[in-house]
Short mmCIF file of C-alpha atoms in Angstrom, two decimals:
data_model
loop_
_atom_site.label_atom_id
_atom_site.label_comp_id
_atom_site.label_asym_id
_atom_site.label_seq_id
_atom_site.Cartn_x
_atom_site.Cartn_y
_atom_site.Cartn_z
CA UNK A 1 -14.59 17.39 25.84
CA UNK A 2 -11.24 16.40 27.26
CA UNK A 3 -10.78 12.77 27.73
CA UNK A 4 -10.52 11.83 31.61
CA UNK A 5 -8.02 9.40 31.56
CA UNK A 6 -5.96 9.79 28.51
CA UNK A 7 -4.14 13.01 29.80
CA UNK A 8 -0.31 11.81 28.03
CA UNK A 9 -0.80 9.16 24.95
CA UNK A 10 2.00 7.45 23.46
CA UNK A 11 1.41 6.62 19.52
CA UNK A 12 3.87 4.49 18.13
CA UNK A 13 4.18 4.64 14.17
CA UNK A 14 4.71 7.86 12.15
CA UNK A 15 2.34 6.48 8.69
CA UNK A 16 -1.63 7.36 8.15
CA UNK A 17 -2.36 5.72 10.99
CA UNK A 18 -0.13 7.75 13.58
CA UNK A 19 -0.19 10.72 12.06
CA UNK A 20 -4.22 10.36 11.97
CA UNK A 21 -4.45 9.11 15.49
CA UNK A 22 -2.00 12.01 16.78
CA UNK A 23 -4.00 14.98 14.65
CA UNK A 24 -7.27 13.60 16.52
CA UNK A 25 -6.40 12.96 19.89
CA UNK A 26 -4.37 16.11 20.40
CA UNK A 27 -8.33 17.47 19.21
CA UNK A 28 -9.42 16.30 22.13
CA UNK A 29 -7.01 17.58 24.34
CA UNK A 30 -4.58 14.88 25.52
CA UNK A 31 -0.30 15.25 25.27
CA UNK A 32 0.80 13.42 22.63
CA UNK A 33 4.28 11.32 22.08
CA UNK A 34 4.84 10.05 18.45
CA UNK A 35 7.75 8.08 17.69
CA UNK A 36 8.91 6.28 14.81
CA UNK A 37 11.43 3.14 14.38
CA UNK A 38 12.81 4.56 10.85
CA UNK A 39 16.00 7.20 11.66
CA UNK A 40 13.79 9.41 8.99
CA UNK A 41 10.63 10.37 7.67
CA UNK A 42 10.42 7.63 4.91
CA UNK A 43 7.63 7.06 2.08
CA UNK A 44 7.16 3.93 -0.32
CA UNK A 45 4.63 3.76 -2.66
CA UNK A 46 3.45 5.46 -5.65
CA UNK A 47 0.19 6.93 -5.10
CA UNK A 48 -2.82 5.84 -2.82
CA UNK A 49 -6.22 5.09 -4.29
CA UNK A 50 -9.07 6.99 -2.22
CA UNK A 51 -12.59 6.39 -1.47
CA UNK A 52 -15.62 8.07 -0.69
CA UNK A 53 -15.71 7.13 2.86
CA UNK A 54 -12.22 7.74 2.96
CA UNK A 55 -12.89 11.16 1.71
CA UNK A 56 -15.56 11.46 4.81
CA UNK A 57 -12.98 10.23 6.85
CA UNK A 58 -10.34 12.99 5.82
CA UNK A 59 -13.09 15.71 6.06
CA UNK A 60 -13.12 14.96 9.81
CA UNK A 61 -9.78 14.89 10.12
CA UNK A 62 -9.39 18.72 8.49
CA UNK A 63 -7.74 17.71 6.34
CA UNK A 64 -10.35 17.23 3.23
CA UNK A 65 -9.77 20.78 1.09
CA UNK A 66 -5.89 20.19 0.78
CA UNK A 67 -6.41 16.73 -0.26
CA UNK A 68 -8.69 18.09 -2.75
CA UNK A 69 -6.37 20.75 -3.86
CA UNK A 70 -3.53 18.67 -4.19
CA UNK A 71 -5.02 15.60 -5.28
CA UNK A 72 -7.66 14.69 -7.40
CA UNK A 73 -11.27 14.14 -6.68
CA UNK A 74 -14.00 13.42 -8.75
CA UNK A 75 -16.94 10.38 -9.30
CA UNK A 76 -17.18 6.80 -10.63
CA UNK A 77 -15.17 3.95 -11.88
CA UNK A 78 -14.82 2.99 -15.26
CA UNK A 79 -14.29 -0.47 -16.29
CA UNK A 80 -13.06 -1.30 -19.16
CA UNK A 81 -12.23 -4.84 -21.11
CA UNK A 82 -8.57 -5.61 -22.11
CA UNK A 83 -8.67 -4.07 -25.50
CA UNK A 84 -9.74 -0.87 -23.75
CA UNK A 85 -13.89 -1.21 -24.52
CA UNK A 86 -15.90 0.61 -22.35
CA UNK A 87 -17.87 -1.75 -20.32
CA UNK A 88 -19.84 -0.06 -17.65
CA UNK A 89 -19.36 2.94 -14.88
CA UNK A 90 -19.28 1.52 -11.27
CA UNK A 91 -21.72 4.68 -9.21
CA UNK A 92 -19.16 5.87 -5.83
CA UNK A 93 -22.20 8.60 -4.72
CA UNK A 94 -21.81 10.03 -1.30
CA UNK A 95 -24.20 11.21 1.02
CA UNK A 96 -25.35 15.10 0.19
CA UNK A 97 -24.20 15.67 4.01
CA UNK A 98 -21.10 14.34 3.80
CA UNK A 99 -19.94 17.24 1.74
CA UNK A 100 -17.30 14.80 -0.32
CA UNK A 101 -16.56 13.53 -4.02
CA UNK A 102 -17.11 9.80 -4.55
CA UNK A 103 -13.83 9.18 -5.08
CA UNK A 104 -10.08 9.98 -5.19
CA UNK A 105 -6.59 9.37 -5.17
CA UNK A 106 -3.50 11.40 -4.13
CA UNK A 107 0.03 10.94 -4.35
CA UNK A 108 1.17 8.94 -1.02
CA UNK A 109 3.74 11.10 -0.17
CA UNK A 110 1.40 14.39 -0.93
CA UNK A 111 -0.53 12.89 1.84
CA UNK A 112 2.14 12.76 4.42
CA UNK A 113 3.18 15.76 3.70
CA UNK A 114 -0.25 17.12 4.72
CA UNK A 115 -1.12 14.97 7.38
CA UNK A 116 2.21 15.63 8.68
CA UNK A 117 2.26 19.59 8.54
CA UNK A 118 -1.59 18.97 10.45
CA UNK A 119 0.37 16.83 13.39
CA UNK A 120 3.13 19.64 13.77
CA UNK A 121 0.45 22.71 13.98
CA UNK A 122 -1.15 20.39 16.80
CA UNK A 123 1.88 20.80 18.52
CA UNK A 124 3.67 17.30 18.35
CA UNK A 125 6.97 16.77 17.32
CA UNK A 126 7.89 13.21 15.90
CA UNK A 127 10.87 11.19 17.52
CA UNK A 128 12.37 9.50 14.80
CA UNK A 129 14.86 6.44 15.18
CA UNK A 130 13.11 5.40 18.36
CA UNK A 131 11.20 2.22 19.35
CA UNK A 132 9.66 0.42 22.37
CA UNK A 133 12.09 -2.38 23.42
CA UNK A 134 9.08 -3.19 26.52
CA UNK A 135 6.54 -1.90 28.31
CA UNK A 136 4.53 -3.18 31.61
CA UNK A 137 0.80 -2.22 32.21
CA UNK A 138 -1.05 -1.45 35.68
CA UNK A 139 -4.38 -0.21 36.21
CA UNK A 140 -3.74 3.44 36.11
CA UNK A 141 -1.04 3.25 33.14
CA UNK A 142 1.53 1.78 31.12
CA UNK A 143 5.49 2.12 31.76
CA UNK A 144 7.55 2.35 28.48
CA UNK A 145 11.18 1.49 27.80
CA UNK A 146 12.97 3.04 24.99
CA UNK A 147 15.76 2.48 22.53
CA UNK A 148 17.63 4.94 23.95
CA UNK A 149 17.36 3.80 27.19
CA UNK A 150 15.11 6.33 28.34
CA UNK A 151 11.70 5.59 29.90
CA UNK A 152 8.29 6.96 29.90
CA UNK A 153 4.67 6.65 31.62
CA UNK A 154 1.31 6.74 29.84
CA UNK A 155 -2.70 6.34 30.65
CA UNK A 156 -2.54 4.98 26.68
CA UNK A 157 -0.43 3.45 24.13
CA UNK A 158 -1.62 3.16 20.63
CA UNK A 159 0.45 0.69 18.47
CA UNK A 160 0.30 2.16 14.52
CA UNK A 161 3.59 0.71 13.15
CA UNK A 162 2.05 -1.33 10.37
CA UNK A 163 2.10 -5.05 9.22
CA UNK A 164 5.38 -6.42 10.93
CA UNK A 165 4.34 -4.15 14.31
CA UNK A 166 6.62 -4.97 16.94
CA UNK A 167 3.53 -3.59 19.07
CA UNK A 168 1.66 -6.64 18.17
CA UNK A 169 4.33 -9.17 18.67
CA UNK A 170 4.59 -7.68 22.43
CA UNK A 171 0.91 -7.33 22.92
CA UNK A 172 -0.56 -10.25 21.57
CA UNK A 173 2.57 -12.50 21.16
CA UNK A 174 0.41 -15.49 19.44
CA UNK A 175 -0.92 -13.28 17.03
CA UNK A 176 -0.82 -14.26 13.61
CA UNK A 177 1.79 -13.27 11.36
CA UNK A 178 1.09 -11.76 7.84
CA UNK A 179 0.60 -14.09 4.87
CA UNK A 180 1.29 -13.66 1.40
CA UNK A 181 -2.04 -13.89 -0.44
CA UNK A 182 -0.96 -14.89 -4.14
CA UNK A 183 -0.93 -11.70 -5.66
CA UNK A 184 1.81 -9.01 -6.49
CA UNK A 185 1.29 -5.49 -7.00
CA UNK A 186 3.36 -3.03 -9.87
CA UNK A 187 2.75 0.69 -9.67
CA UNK A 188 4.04 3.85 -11.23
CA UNK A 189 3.47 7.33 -11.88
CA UNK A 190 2.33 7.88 -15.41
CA UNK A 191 1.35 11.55 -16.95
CA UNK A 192 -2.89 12.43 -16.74
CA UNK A 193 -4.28 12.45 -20.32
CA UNK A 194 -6.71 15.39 -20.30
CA UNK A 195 -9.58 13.03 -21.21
CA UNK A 196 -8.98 11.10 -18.23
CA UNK A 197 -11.68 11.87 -15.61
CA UNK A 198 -11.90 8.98 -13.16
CA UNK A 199 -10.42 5.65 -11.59
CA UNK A 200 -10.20 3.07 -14.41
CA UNK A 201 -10.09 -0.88 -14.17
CA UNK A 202 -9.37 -2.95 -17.19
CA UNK A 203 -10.83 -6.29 -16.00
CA UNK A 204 -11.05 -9.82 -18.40
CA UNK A 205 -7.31 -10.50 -18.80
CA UNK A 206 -4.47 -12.13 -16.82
CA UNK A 207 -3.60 -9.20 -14.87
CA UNK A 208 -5.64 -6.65 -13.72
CA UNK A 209 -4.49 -3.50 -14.57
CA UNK A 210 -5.78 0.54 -13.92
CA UNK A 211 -4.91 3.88 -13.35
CA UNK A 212 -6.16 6.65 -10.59
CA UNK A 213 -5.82 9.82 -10.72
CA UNK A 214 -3.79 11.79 -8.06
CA UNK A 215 -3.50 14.97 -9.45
CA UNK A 216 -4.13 17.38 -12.66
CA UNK A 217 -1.98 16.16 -14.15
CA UNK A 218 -0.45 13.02 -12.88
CA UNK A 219 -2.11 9.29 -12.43
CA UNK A 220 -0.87 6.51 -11.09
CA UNK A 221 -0.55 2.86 -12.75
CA UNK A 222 -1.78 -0.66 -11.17
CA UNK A 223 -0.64 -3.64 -12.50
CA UNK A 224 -1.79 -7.02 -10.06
CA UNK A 225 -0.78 -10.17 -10.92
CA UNK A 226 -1.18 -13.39 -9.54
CA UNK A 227 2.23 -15.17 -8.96
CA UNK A 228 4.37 -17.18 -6.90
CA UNK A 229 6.19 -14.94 -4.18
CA UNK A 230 8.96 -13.51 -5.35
CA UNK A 231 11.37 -11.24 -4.94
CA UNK A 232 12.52 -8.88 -8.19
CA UNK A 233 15.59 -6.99 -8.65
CA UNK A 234 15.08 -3.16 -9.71
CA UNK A 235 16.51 -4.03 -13.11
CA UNK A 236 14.11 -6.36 -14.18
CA UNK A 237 11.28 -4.23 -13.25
CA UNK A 238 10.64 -2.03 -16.75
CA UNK A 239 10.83 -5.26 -18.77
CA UNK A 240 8.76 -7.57 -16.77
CA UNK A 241 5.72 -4.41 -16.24
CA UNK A 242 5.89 -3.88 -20.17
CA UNK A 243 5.72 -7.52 -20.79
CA UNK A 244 2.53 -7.93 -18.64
CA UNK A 245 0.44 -4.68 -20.37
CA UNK A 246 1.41 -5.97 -23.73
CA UNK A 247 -2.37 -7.61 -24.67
CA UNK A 248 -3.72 -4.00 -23.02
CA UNK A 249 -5.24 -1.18 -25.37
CA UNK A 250 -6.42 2.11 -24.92
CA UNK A 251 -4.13 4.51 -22.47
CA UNK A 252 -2.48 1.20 -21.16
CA UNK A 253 -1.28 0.57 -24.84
CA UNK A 254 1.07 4.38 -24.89
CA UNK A 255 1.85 3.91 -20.81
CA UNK A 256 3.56 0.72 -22.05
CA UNK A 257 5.64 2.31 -24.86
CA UNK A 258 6.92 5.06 -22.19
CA UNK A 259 8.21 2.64 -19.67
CA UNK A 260 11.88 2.83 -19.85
CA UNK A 261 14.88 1.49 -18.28
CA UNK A 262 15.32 4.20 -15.53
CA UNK A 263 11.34 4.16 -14.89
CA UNK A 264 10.73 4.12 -11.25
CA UNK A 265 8.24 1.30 -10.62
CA UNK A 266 7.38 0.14 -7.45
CA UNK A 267 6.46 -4.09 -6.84
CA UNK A 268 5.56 -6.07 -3.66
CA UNK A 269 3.72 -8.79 -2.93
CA UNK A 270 0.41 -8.49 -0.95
CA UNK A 271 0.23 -9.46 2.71
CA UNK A 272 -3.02 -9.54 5.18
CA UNK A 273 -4.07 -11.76 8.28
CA UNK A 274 -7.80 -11.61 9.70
CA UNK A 275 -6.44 -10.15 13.58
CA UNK A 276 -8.72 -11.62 16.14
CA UNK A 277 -10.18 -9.09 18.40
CA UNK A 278 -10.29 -7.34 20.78
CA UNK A 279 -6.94 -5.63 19.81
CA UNK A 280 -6.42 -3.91 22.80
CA UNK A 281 -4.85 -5.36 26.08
CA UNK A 282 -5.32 -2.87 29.10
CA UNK A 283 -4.45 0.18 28.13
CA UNK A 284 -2.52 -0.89 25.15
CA UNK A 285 -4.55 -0.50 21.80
CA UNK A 286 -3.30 -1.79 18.21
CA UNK A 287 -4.93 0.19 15.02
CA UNK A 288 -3.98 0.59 11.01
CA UNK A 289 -2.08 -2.40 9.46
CA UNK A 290 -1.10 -3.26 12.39
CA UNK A 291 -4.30 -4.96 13.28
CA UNK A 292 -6.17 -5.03 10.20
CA UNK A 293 -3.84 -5.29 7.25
CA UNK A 294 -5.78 -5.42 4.07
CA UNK A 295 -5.22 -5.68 0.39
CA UNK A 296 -5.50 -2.38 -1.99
CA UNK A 297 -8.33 -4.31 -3.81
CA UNK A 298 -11.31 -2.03 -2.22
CA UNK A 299 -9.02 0.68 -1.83
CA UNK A 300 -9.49 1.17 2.17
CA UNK A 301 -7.10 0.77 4.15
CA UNK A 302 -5.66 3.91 4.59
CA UNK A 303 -9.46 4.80 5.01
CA UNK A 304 -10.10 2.86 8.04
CA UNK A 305 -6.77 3.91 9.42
CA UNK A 306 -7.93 7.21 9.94
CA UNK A 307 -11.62 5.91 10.94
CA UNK A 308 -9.26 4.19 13.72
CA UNK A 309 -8.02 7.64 14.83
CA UNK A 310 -11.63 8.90 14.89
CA UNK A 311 -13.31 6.84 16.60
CA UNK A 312 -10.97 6.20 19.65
CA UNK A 313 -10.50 9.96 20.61
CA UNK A 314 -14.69 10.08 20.41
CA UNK A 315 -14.59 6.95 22.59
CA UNK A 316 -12.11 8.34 24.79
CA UNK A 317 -13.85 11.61 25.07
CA UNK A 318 -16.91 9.94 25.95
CA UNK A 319 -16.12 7.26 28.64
CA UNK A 320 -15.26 7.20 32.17
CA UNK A 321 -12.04 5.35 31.92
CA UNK A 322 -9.60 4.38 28.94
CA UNK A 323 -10.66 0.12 29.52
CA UNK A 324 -13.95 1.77 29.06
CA UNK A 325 -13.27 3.65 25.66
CA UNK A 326 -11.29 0.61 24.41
CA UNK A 327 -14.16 -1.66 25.02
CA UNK A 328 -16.28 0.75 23.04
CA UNK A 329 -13.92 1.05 20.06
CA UNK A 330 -13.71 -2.73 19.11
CA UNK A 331 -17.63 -3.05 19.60
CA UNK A 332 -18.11 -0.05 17.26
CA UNK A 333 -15.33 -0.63 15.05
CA UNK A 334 -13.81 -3.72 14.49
CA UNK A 335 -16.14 -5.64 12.59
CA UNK A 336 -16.35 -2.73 9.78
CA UNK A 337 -12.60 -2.68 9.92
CA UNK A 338 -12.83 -6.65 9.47
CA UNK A 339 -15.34 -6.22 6.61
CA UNK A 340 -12.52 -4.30 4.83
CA UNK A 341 -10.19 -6.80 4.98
CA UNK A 342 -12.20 -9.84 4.15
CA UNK A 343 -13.71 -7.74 0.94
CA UNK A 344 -10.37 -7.12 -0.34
CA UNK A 345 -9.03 -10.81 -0.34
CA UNK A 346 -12.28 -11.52 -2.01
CA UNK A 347 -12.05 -9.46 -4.34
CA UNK A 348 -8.45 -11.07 -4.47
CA UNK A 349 -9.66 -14.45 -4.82
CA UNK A 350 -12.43 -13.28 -7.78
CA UNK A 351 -9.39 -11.66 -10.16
CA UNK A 352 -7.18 -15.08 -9.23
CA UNK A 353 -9.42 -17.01 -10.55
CA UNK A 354 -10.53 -14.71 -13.37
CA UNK A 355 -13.88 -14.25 -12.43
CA UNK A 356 -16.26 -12.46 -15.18
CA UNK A 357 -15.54 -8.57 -14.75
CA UNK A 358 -19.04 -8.13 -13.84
CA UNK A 359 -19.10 -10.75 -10.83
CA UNK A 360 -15.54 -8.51 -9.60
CA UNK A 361 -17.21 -5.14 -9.69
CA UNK A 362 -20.65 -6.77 -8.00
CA UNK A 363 -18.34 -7.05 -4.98
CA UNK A 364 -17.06 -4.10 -5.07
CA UNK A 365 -20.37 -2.03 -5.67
CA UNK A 366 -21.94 -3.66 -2.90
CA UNK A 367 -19.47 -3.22 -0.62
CA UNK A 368 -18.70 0.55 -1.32
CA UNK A 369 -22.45 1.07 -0.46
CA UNK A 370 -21.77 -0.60 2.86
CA UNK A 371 -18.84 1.72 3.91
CA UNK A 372 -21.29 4.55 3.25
CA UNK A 373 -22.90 4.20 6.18
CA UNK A 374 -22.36 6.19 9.12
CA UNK A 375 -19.16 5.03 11.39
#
């Protein structure tokens, strides 16, 4: 059904969350403007850690079989102690109808690639090295002002330009801003051993440290450490990472001895903020990290970033007006999007304090079971 108000959408943000929302509202039939702040497509990260219900997620989307293909899926987590004992398997069993593995992970820029090739067959072309320097609502739209000086009108604006979204600071300018949450996070790409068939946690020490998957043959390392804030020159990187996995056995134990110099290793610290709702204004909506930044503890955010894009071009197909399809997207939406986030600093809180593994992965079970459920 074509949506009756949101003929000519304006998405700002070019990540997951963009990308997602552009690939399913051009589904429903509305024009579609995506712009981006960076002068280029840019991607940070290793590799992304991937749910079931992520998986589900990515199914609607189309785009399920090429993340399978290029990525890994399979089942279960495997939690291990520090010297690399087996300790238990954590169950990640979807729903027969889904039609999805249990789990995944995927190499992050593998994902844009293919969430990116998806937006271009929809017939959007990204504007990169633009922003919104304002914008001013009425009832029947929104009037944009560019960087470039140029100017445009739309019956919707979606803000998905992460954490720091200068979205948010113009919608909602007493919003509040993102806060560290004690923990820093290493990651690199390390090679697949062949006996290697899920996610791993090794849980019990000062750091907790894993691996997932993202390909036949390639994984990618987790180190997260609890720590003042701090900033950390490239250099010091391979020393520092080697130093922390020294007490660690089993694969962790030969990842260490490969780290080199010239290793690429990615470290930040964590951010999140709990984003009162409703995180809309008028015709103005906020989605992704930039109104529910969460923590890679339960592995979801990307997830619920493309739940985001789901559910607001059904709500916009199915209501009268675009207020009306707002309204209906925070009260279907928000508090499983807020469940997310308050999970993951949980879970933060629980490794912090160096909770027993099996109070961590209690959290974790239980709340994987709760993302199950139907959006």
């Amino acid at each position: 059904m074509r949506p009756l108000q949101a003929e000519r959408v304006l998405i700002i943000g070019a990540g997951i969350a963009g990308m997602a929302a552009a690939i399913a509202l051009r589904r429903t039939g509305a024009a579609v403007d995506l712009i981006d702040i960076e002068p280029r497509r840019t991607v940070t990260g290793a590799g992304l850690t991937i749910t079931g219900p992520t998986l589900r997620a990515l199914r609607q989307l189309g785009v399920y079989d090429e993340v399978a293909a290029r990525g890994y899926v399979g089942e279960g987590i495997r939690v291990c102690a520090v010297d690399g004992t087996h300790l238990r398997d954590i169950p990640t069993p979807m729903p027969v109808r889904a039609q999805v593995a249990g789990s995944g992970g995927i190499g992050r820029p593998v994902l844009y690639a293919i969430l990116s090739a998806q937006v271009l067959a929809g017939g959007v072309r990204p504007r990169f090295g633009l922003s919104v320097t304002g914008f001013t609502q009425d009832a029947a739209g929104v009037d944009v002002t560019f960087s470039d000086a140029t100017t445009g009108r739309y019956t919707l604006v979606v803000g998905a330009d992460g954490i720091y979204s200068r979205t948010r600071r113009q919608l909602l300018p007493g919003a509040p801003q993102p806060q560290y949450t004690g923990q820093s996070v290493w990651r690199m790409f390390v090679p697949r051993p062949p006996d290697v068939e899920r996610r791993h946690y090794f849980l019990g020490g000062q750091v907790k440290a894993g691996w997932t998957p993202v390909s036949a043959t390639a994984m990618y390392l987790f180190v997260v450490e609890r720590t003042p804030r701090r900033l950390r020159a490239p250099q010091e990187l391979p020393g520092a990472l080697a130093g922390l996995l020294e007490p660690y056995g089993g694969h962790l134990r030969t990842f260490r001895e490969s780290i080199r110099e010239d290793s690429e290793i990615a470290f930040r610290p964590l951010e999140s903020f709990r984003l009162p709702g409703p995180w809309h204004r008028g015709r103005v909506i906020l989605v992704g990290d930039a109104a529910h930044p969460t923590t890679p503890q339960l592995a979801s955010g990307a997830g619920i970033a493309v739940e985001d894009a789901l559910v607001l071009a059904e709500e916009l197909a199915l209501n009268a007006t675009v207020p009306a399809a707002l309204g209906a997207f925070s009260a279907r939406h928000e508090q499983r999007c807020r469940f997310v986030v308050d999970r993951s600093i949980e879970i933060g809180r629980l490794e912090q304090e160096q909770a027993p593994p099996q109070m961590q992965t209690a959290v974790v079970e239980r709340a994987l079971a709760r993302l199950m459920e139907p959006l």
